[in-house]
Tab-separated table of C-alpha atoms in Angstrom:
chain	number	residue	atom	x	y	z
A	1	MET	CA	20.451	155.346	81.241
A	2	LYS	CA	20.882	151.706	82.628
A	3	ILE	CA	17.792	148.936	82.237
A	4	ASP	CA	18.355	145.879	84.260
A	5	ALA	CA	16.582	143.715	81.879
A	6	PHE	CA	16.500	140.340	84.124
A	7	SER	CA	15.725	141.249	87.552
A	8	HIS	CA	13.834	139.270	89.818
A	9	ILE	CA	10.969	140.089	92.452
A	10	LEU	CA	7.740	138.662	94.188
A	11	PRO	CA	5.149	141.297	94.891
A	12	PRO	CA	3.799	141.277	98.267
A	13	ARG	CA	0.373	140.198	97.621
A	14	TYR	CA	1.575	137.272	95.154
A	15	PHE	CA	4.261	136.054	97.597
A	16	GLU	CA	1.714	135.597	100.510
A	17	VAL	CA	-0.396	133.484	98.276
A	18	MET	CA	2.821	131.441	96.929
A	19	GLN	CA	4.003	130.807	100.435
A	20	GLY	CA	1.027	129.023	101.228
A	21	MET	CA	1.096	126.968	97.922
A	22	VAL	CA	4.728	125.755	98.370
A	23	ARG	CA	5.437	121.934	99.482
A	24	ASP	CA	8.421	122.158	100.992
A	25	PRO	CA	8.985	125.371	103.279
A	26	ARG	CA	12.580	124.472	103.190
A	27	ALA	CA	12.709	125.553	99.748
A	28	LEU	CA	11.725	129.100	100.514
A	29	LYS	CA	14.973	129.585	103.023
A	30	ARG	CA	16.934	131.623	100.581
A	31	TRP	CA	13.993	133.635	99.664
A	32	LEU	CA	13.295	134.807	103.079
A	33	THR	CA	16.721	136.022	103.772
A	34	LEU	CA	16.449	138.565	100.734
A	35	PRO	CA	14.165	141.460	101.698
A	36	ALA	CA	14.840	143.236	98.434
A	37	LEU	CA	13.390	140.201	96.720
A	38	TYR	CA	9.466	140.409	98.413
A	39	ASP	CA	9.843	143.880	100.330
A	40	VAL	CA	9.136	146.877	97.725
A	41	ASP	CA	10.404	149.714	100.279
A	42	ALA	CA	13.744	147.558	100.599
A	43	ARG	CA	14.324	147.050	97.227
A	44	LEU	CA	13.648	150.955	96.708
A	45	ALA	CA	16.266	152.041	98.844
A	46	MET	CA	18.811	149.190	97.518
A	47	MET	CA	18.288	151.056	94.068
A	48	GLU	CA	19.156	154.427	95.173
A	49	GLU	CA	22.967	153.378	95.170
A	50	PHE	CA	22.646	153.322	91.377
A	51	GLY	CA	21.297	156.925	90.852
A	52	PRO	CA	17.972	158.482	89.146
A	53	ASP	CA	19.110	156.872	85.781
A	54	PHE	CA	18.914	152.999	87.034
A	55	SER	CA	15.704	151.340	86.562
A	56	GLN	CA	14.627	147.388	86.293
A	57	ILE	CA	12.524	145.230	84.227
A	58	LEU	CA	10.459	143.215	86.679
A	59	THR	CA	10.489	139.318	86.166
A	60	LEU	CA	8.670	137.028	88.748
A	61	SER	CA	10.973	134.871	90.620
A	62	SER	CA	11.434	131.147	90.555
A	63	PRO	CA	9.808	128.792	91.553
A	64	PRO	CA	7.717	128.502	88.329
A	65	ILE	CA	4.096	128.858	88.589
A	66	GLU	CA	3.616	125.324	87.013
A	67	LEU	CA	5.569	123.696	89.887
A	68	LEU	CA	3.432	125.604	92.488
A	69	ALA	CA	-0.110	125.155	90.924
A	70	GLU	CA	-2.061	122.172	89.011
A	71	PRO	CA	-3.182	122.886	85.532
A	72	ASP	CA	-7.018	123.873	86.831
A	73	SER	CA	-5.415	126.473	89.346
A	74	SER	CA	-2.194	128.027	87.354
A	75	GLY	CA	-4.103	130.298	85.308
A	76	ALA	CA	-5.396	132.195	88.414
A	77	LEU	CA	-2.418	132.258	90.383
A	78	ALA	CA	-0.433	133.351	86.825
A	79	ARG	CA	-3.136	136.598	86.815
A	80	LEU	CA	-2.489	137.526	90.427
A	81	ALA	CA	1.239	137.440	89.276
A	82	ASN	CA	0.844	139.620	86.457
A	83	GLU	CA	-1.689	142.099	88.043
A	84	THR	CA	0.658	142.731	90.905
A	85	LEU	CA	3.767	143.106	88.725
A	86	ALA	CA	1.809	145.477	86.931
A	87	GLU	CA	0.611	146.984	89.703
A	88	LEU	CA	4.434	147.926	91.113
A	89	VAL	CA	5.197	149.183	87.511
A	90	THR	CA	1.953	151.819	87.895
A	91	GLN	CA	3.213	152.667	91.351
A	92	HIS	CA	6.901	153.225	90.643
A	93	PRO	CA	7.332	153.767	86.795
A	94	ARG	CA	10.993	155.485	87.348
A	95	ARG	CA	12.500	152.534	88.813
A	96	PHE	CA	10.084	149.850	87.255
A	97	PRO	CA	9.373	150.785	83.806
A	98	ALA	CA	8.037	147.458	82.591
A	99	PHE	CA	7.151	143.750	83.459
A	100	VAL	CA	7.577	140.586	81.594
A	101	ALA	CA	4.542	138.426	81.848
A	102	SER	CA	4.334	134.938	84.138
A	103	LEU	CA	2.444	131.897	82.234
A	104	PRO	CA	1.004	128.879	83.557
A	105	LEU	CA	2.814	126.551	81.373
A	106	ASN	CA	1.031	123.387	82.637
A	107	ASN	CA	-1.738	124.871	80.898
A	108	VAL	CA	-1.301	126.091	77.576
A	109	ALA	CA	-4.714	127.460	77.174
A	110	ALA	CA	-4.836	129.577	79.970
A	111	SER	CA	-1.179	130.526	78.884
A	112	LEU	CA	-2.386	131.925	75.573
A	113	ALA	CA	-5.271	133.378	77.669
A	114	GLU	CA	-2.582	135.127	79.807
A	115	ILE	CA	-0.291	136.345	77.163
A	116	GLU	CA	-3.575	138.300	75.766
A	117	TYR	CA	-4.373	139.769	79.106
A	118	ALA	CA	-0.822	140.537	80.099
A	119	ILE	CA	0.578	141.989	77.095
A	120	ASP	CA	-2.481	143.813	75.569
A	121	GLU	CA	-4.277	144.952	78.533
A	122	LEU	CA	-1.679	145.103	81.238
A	123	GLY	CA	1.188	146.230	78.983
A	124	ALA	CA	3.871	143.506	79.773
A	125	VAL	CA	7.052	143.683	77.431
A	126	GLY	CA	6.935	140.075	77.021
A	127	VAL	CA	6.694	136.639	78.631
A	128	GLN	CA	8.906	134.263	81.087
A	129	MET	CA	9.376	130.546	80.247
A	130	PHE	CA	11.332	128.238	82.019
A	131	THR	CA	13.701	125.715	80.403
A	132	ASN	CA	11.465	122.773	81.080
A	133	VAL	CA	8.020	122.674	82.029
A	134	ASN	CA	7.844	119.869	85.260
A	135	GLY	CA	10.084	117.798	83.148
A	136	VAL	CA	8.275	118.423	79.629
A	137	PRO	CA	10.794	119.841	76.994
A	138	ILE	CA	9.749	123.436	75.608
A	139	ASP	CA	10.017	122.460	72.310
A	140	ASP	CA	7.165	119.856	72.813
A	141	PRO	CA	4.391	120.522	70.354
A	142	GLN	CA	2.070	121.611	73.040
A	143	PHE	CA	3.918	124.774	73.397
A	144	GLU	CA	3.913	125.795	69.610
A	145	PRO	CA	1.137	128.057	69.790
A	146	ILE	CA	2.886	130.033	72.795
A	147	TYR	CA	5.731	130.719	70.035
A	148	ALA	CA	3.204	131.633	67.594
A	149	ALA	CA	1.531	134.008	69.982
A	150	MET	CA	4.688	135.762	70.703
A	151	ALA	CA	6.142	135.844	67.182
A	152	ARG	CA	2.567	137.503	66.166
A	153	ARG	CA	3.265	140.482	68.937
A	154	ASP	CA	6.967	140.381	67.888
A	155	LEU	CA	7.995	140.917	71.669
A	156	PRO	CA	10.698	138.818	73.686
A	157	ILE	CA	10.599	135.576	75.559
A	158	TRP	CA	12.513	135.365	78.850
A	159	LEU	CA	14.274	132.323	79.217
A	160	HIS	CA	14.868	131.396	82.869
A	161	PRO	CA	16.794	128.184	84.144
A	162	THR	CA	14.993	126.093	86.280
A	163	ARG	CA	16.289	122.297	88.204
A	164	SER	CA	16.128	121.438	91.415
A	165	ALA	CA	18.654	119.328	94.035
A	166	THR	CA	16.071	116.386	93.193
A	167	THR	CA	17.726	116.089	90.035
A	168	ALA	CA	20.984	113.976	90.572
A	169	ASP	CA	24.421	114.201	89.321
A	170	TYR	CA	24.778	110.720	88.872
A	171	ARG	CA	22.190	107.573	88.597
A	172	THR	CA	23.384	105.982	91.709
A	173	GLU	CA	22.319	108.858	93.829
A	174	GLU	CA	19.230	110.545	94.882
A	175	THR	CA	20.243	114.144	94.978
A	176	SER	CA	22.469	116.548	93.826
A	177	GLN	CA	25.696	117.182	95.807
A	178	TYR	CA	27.363	120.628	96.855
A	179	GLU	CA	24.460	122.756	94.929
A	180	ILE	CA	25.938	121.067	91.642
A	181	TRP	CA	22.426	120.899	90.471
A	182	TRP	CA	22.370	125.178	90.483
A	183	ALA	CA	26.050	126.208	89.610
A	184	LEU	CA	26.205	123.657	86.568
A	185	GLY	CA	22.885	122.246	86.294
A	186	TRP	CA	21.237	125.787	85.779
A	187	PRO	CA	23.555	126.647	82.699
A	188	TYR	CA	23.065	123.087	81.414
A	189	GLU	CA	19.428	123.682	81.512
A	190	SER	CA	19.657	126.530	79.362
A	191	SER	CA	21.774	125.342	76.915
A	192	VAL	CA	19.811	122.192	76.282
A	193	ALA	CA	16.793	124.049	76.136
A	194	MET	CA	18.595	126.517	73.510
A	195	SER	CA	19.721	123.537	71.331
A	196	ARG	CA	16.144	122.092	71.472
A	197	LEU	CA	14.722	125.160	70.177
A	198	VAL	CA	17.022	125.143	67.482
A	199	PHE	CA	17.109	121.632	66.335
A	200	SER	CA	13.417	121.143	66.562
A	201	GLY	CA	12.973	124.067	64.230
A	202	VAL	CA	11.133	126.400	66.427
A	203	LEU	CA	13.742	129.492	65.397
A	204	GLU	CA	13.314	128.291	61.772
A	205	ARG	CA	9.728	128.549	61.878
A	206	TYR	CA	10.018	131.924	63.936
A	207	PRO	CA	12.890	133.330	62.576
A	208	ASP	CA	12.208	136.729	64.056
A	209	LEU	CA	11.367	135.859	67.766
A	210	ALA	CA	13.577	137.215	70.071
A	211	ILE	CA	14.246	134.956	73.302
A	212	ILE	CA	16.611	136.499	75.794
A	213	THR	CA	18.659	133.930	77.343
A	214	HIS	CA	19.555	134.445	81.284
A	215	HIS	CA	23.423	133.914	81.988
A	216	MET	CA	24.708	134.967	78.775
A	217	GLY	CA	23.482	132.098	76.792
A	218	ALA	CA	25.088	129.761	79.630
A	219	MET	CA	27.376	127.305	78.033
A	220	ILE	CA	26.909	128.133	74.633
A	221	PRO	CA	29.591	130.978	73.939
A	222	PHE	CA	32.135	128.928	75.536
A	223	LEU	CA	31.156	125.780	73.511
A	224	GLU	CA	31.063	127.703	69.905
A	225	GLY	CA	33.723	125.347	68.173
A	226	ARG	CA	31.799	121.894	69.510
A	227	ILE	CA	28.442	123.540	67.783
A	228	ARG	CA	29.917	124.983	64.912
A	229	LEU	CA	32.218	121.977	63.790
A	230	GLY	CA	32.338	119.044	66.199
A	231	TRP	CA	28.499	118.701	66.818
A	232	ALA	CA	26.966	120.170	63.528
A	233	ASP	CA	29.340	118.958	60.850
A	234	GLN	CA	29.679	115.577	62.262
A	235	PHE	CA	25.838	115.373	63.317
A	236	GLY	CA	24.649	111.908	63.526
A	237	SER	CA	27.945	110.388	63.323
A	238	ARG	CA	28.221	109.340	66.856
A	239	THR	CA	24.651	107.967	67.350
A	240	HIS	CA	22.532	105.398	64.931
A	241	GLY	CA	19.267	106.490	63.058
A	242	GLU	CA	18.050	109.616	60.919
A	243	GLU	CA	17.069	111.653	63.783
A	244	ALA	CA	20.025	113.810	63.233
A	245	ARG	CA	19.544	114.193	59.376
A	246	SER	CA	15.945	114.971	59.552
A	247	ALA	CA	16.818	117.640	62.058
A	248	LEU	CA	19.486	119.308	59.795
A	249	ALA	CA	17.417	118.744	56.794
A	250	ARG	CA	14.641	121.181	58.342
A	251	LEU	CA	16.973	123.951	59.042
A	252	SER	CA	17.730	126.654	56.311
A	253	ARG	CA	20.810	127.844	57.758
A	254	GLU	CA	23.867	126.274	59.863
A	255	PRO	CA	23.241	125.471	63.573
A	256	ILE	CA	25.765	128.317	64.631
A	257	GLU	CA	23.477	130.905	63.123
A	258	TYR	CA	20.559	129.872	65.115
A	259	PHE	CA	22.239	129.700	68.589
A	260	ARG	CA	24.044	133.559	67.558
A	261	SER	CA	20.396	134.794	66.948
A	262	PHE	CA	19.396	134.295	70.608
A	263	TYR	CA	19.847	137.533	72.814
A	264	ALA	CA	21.669	136.950	75.972
A	265	ASP	CA	22.019	138.895	79.263
A	266	THR	CA	24.999	139.861	81.249
A	267	SER	CA	23.513	138.012	84.507
A	268	LEU	CA	27.136	136.577	85.068
A	269	SER	CA	27.677	137.309	88.719
A	270	GLY	CA	30.431	139.860	87.692
A	271	SER	CA	32.303	137.807	85.359
A	272	ALA	CA	34.614	139.568	82.950
A	273	ILE	CA	35.801	136.817	81.249
A	274	GLY	CA	32.363	135.339	80.753
A	275	THR	CA	30.805	138.892	79.672
A	276	ARG	CA	34.001	139.064	76.802
A	277	CYS	CA	32.989	135.822	75.639
A	278	GLY	CA	29.533	136.153	75.115
A	279	LEU	CA	29.900	139.490	73.536
A	280	ASP	CA	32.255	138.078	71.115
A	281	PHE	CA	29.873	135.031	70.236
A	282	PHE	CA	26.215	136.856	70.212
A	283	GLY	CA	27.574	140.513	69.319
A	284	SER	CA	26.835	143.470	71.052
A	285	GLU	CA	23.445	144.197	69.520
A	286	HIS	CA	22.337	141.180	70.953
A	287	VAL	CA	23.492	141.360	74.525
A	288	VAL	CA	21.480	143.184	77.098
A	289	PHE	CA	22.445	144.329	80.731
A	290	ALA	CA	21.079	142.734	83.561
A	291	SER	CA	22.253	141.618	86.937
A	292	ASP	CA	20.182	138.680	88.364
A	293	CYS	CA	18.951	141.201	91.533
A	294	PRO	CA	18.718	140.446	94.289
A	295	PHE	CA	20.473	137.232	94.187
A	296	ASP	CA	24.064	137.832	95.371
A	297	PRO	CA	26.058	137.732	98.523
A	298	GLU	CA	24.315	141.321	99.556
A	299	GLY	CA	20.896	140.703	98.794
A	300	GLY	CA	20.998	142.810	95.824
A	301	PRO	CA	23.082	145.655	94.965
A	302	MET	CA	26.471	143.436	94.511
A	303	TYR	CA	25.640	142.172	90.864
A	304	ILE	CA	24.399	145.493	89.477
A	305	ARG	CA	27.717	146.885	90.858
A	306	GLU	CA	29.687	144.319	89.566
A	307	MET	CA	28.391	143.930	86.099
A	308	ILE	CA	28.527	147.958	86.060
A	309	ARG	CA	32.010	147.685	86.485
A	310	VAL	CA	32.666	145.109	84.238
A	311	ILE	CA	30.465	146.543	81.319
A	312	ASP	CA	32.052	150.141	82.013
A	313	SER	CA	35.711	148.433	81.598
A	314	LEU	CA	34.955	147.069	78.052
A	315	GLU	CA	36.976	148.465	75.426
A	316	ILE	CA	34.025	149.129	73.141
A	317	ASP	CA	32.587	152.482	71.825
A	318	GLU	CA	30.470	154.415	74.188
A	319	GLY	CA	27.551	154.179	71.900
A	320	VAL	CA	27.600	150.193	72.038
A	321	ARG	CA	27.853	150.416	75.777
A	322	ASP	CA	24.777	152.624	75.577
A	323	GLN	CA	23.111	149.801	73.473
A	324	ILE	CA	24.227	147.064	76.173
A	325	TYR	CA	22.703	149.225	78.991
A	326	SER	CA	19.415	150.059	77.434
A	327	GLY	CA	19.152	150.612	73.777
A	328	ASN	CA	18.975	146.845	72.854
A	329	VAL	CA	16.144	146.131	75.310
A	330	ASP	CA	14.533	149.311	74.205
A	331	ARG	CA	14.689	148.195	70.825
A	332	LEU	CA	13.103	144.885	71.356
A	333	THR	CA	10.235	146.135	73.047
A	334	HIS	CA	9.471	148.659	69.932
A	335	GLY	CA	10.870	151.783	71.934
A	336	ARG	CA	8.079	151.365	74.628
A	337	LEU	CA	10.683	151.788	77.470
A	338	GLY	CA	12.364	154.707	75.915
A	339	LEU	CA	9.201	156.734	75.368
A	340	LEU	CA	8.276	156.155	78.844
A	341	LEU	CA	11.063	156.958	80.478
A	342	GLN	CA	11.749	160.099	78.121
A	343	ASP	CA	8.341	160.831	79.476
A	344	LEU	CA	9.324	160.837	83.138
A	345	GLY	CA	12.487	162.985	82.480
A	346	HIS	CA	15.431	160.484	81.237
A	347	GLY	CA	16.831	160.861	77.863
A	348	HIS	CA	16.021	158.143	75.439
A	349	PRO	CA	18.040	154.800	75.814
A	350	GLY	CA	20.932	154.480	73.367
A	351	GLU	CA	20.292	158.024	71.712
A	352	LYS	CA	24.047	158.408	71.207
A	353	ALA	CA	24.436	154.981	69.546
A	354	ASP	CA	24.882	154.069	65.858
A	355	ALA	CA	21.550	154.096	64.419
A	356	GLY	CA	22.418	151.564	61.985
A	357	ILE	CA	22.586	148.785	64.541
A	358	GLY	CA	19.502	146.880	64.392
A	359	ARG	CA	18.140	143.308	64.847
A	360	ALA	CA	20.088	140.505	63.606
A	361	HIS	CA	17.599	137.909	63.064
């Protein structure tokens, strides 16, 4: 059983509306070359390569809803996104056993209403947040009710990076060059957002909140030494003021432990090196299989194929491999995926794995 935990889609009805809201049509250039992103039949045909035991949890593709719609209309756009995602799950439960709800994050009240509707009524298994909300950091106090709502439901937040070419690489320039904004800027965005959630105390206040970080926790695993020793143990020595000291005082554990409490997906474009590094940092119980489908040179199957190759090549027990492929994400969603897929004739995710593996929050 392989459950792709972070794959992207634009349901056709939503995509039609979305296209009319994009301010710069050129921004859709890449999207329009990926039929598996918005054509459900193309997506299903592409998935056939990976056999009947392959399925995907659906997340809405960028751009973020709050980038498309103003606060007074973003709630309606999020509602359309979630209802059309839920329709796909209902229509194709074997391939799409679950979806992650989208939120109109420029309107917190509407986001809370959407959490209640999408999770409690439509059956979403979590919510997606982006690493900033039109430039506002996600540890801003206005978002606290969202973390509280997800902590009460004990369901994950899927964290996706966002940054555009308008974020220049240098102050003397107006735009980013060579797609650095994406290749390096997105991992930076994720790493910054994770750091803000740690040092602002969000994870201290909600210690059981599961956050699934895209692209294997971005830069964090590789920079373990800078975080554990160079950063935390000398925190504040490079800058003036009491901010660093007060931030550490809010935490009951070493900062590195909060970083390890994140979950990470395997969306690494087929990188074996990055996968091993992430596994070493987060531990296999905090890693979930994901592909970033369909954003690869083949329009969908390549990254799936490459990540399966990498995971199958890892020198780990088969039970641990099963946890990565399906058991961990099933556990995070309280067995809802496993029960659904079992009812459809599949085995239960991770059923061969060590029953002692649990959440490490």
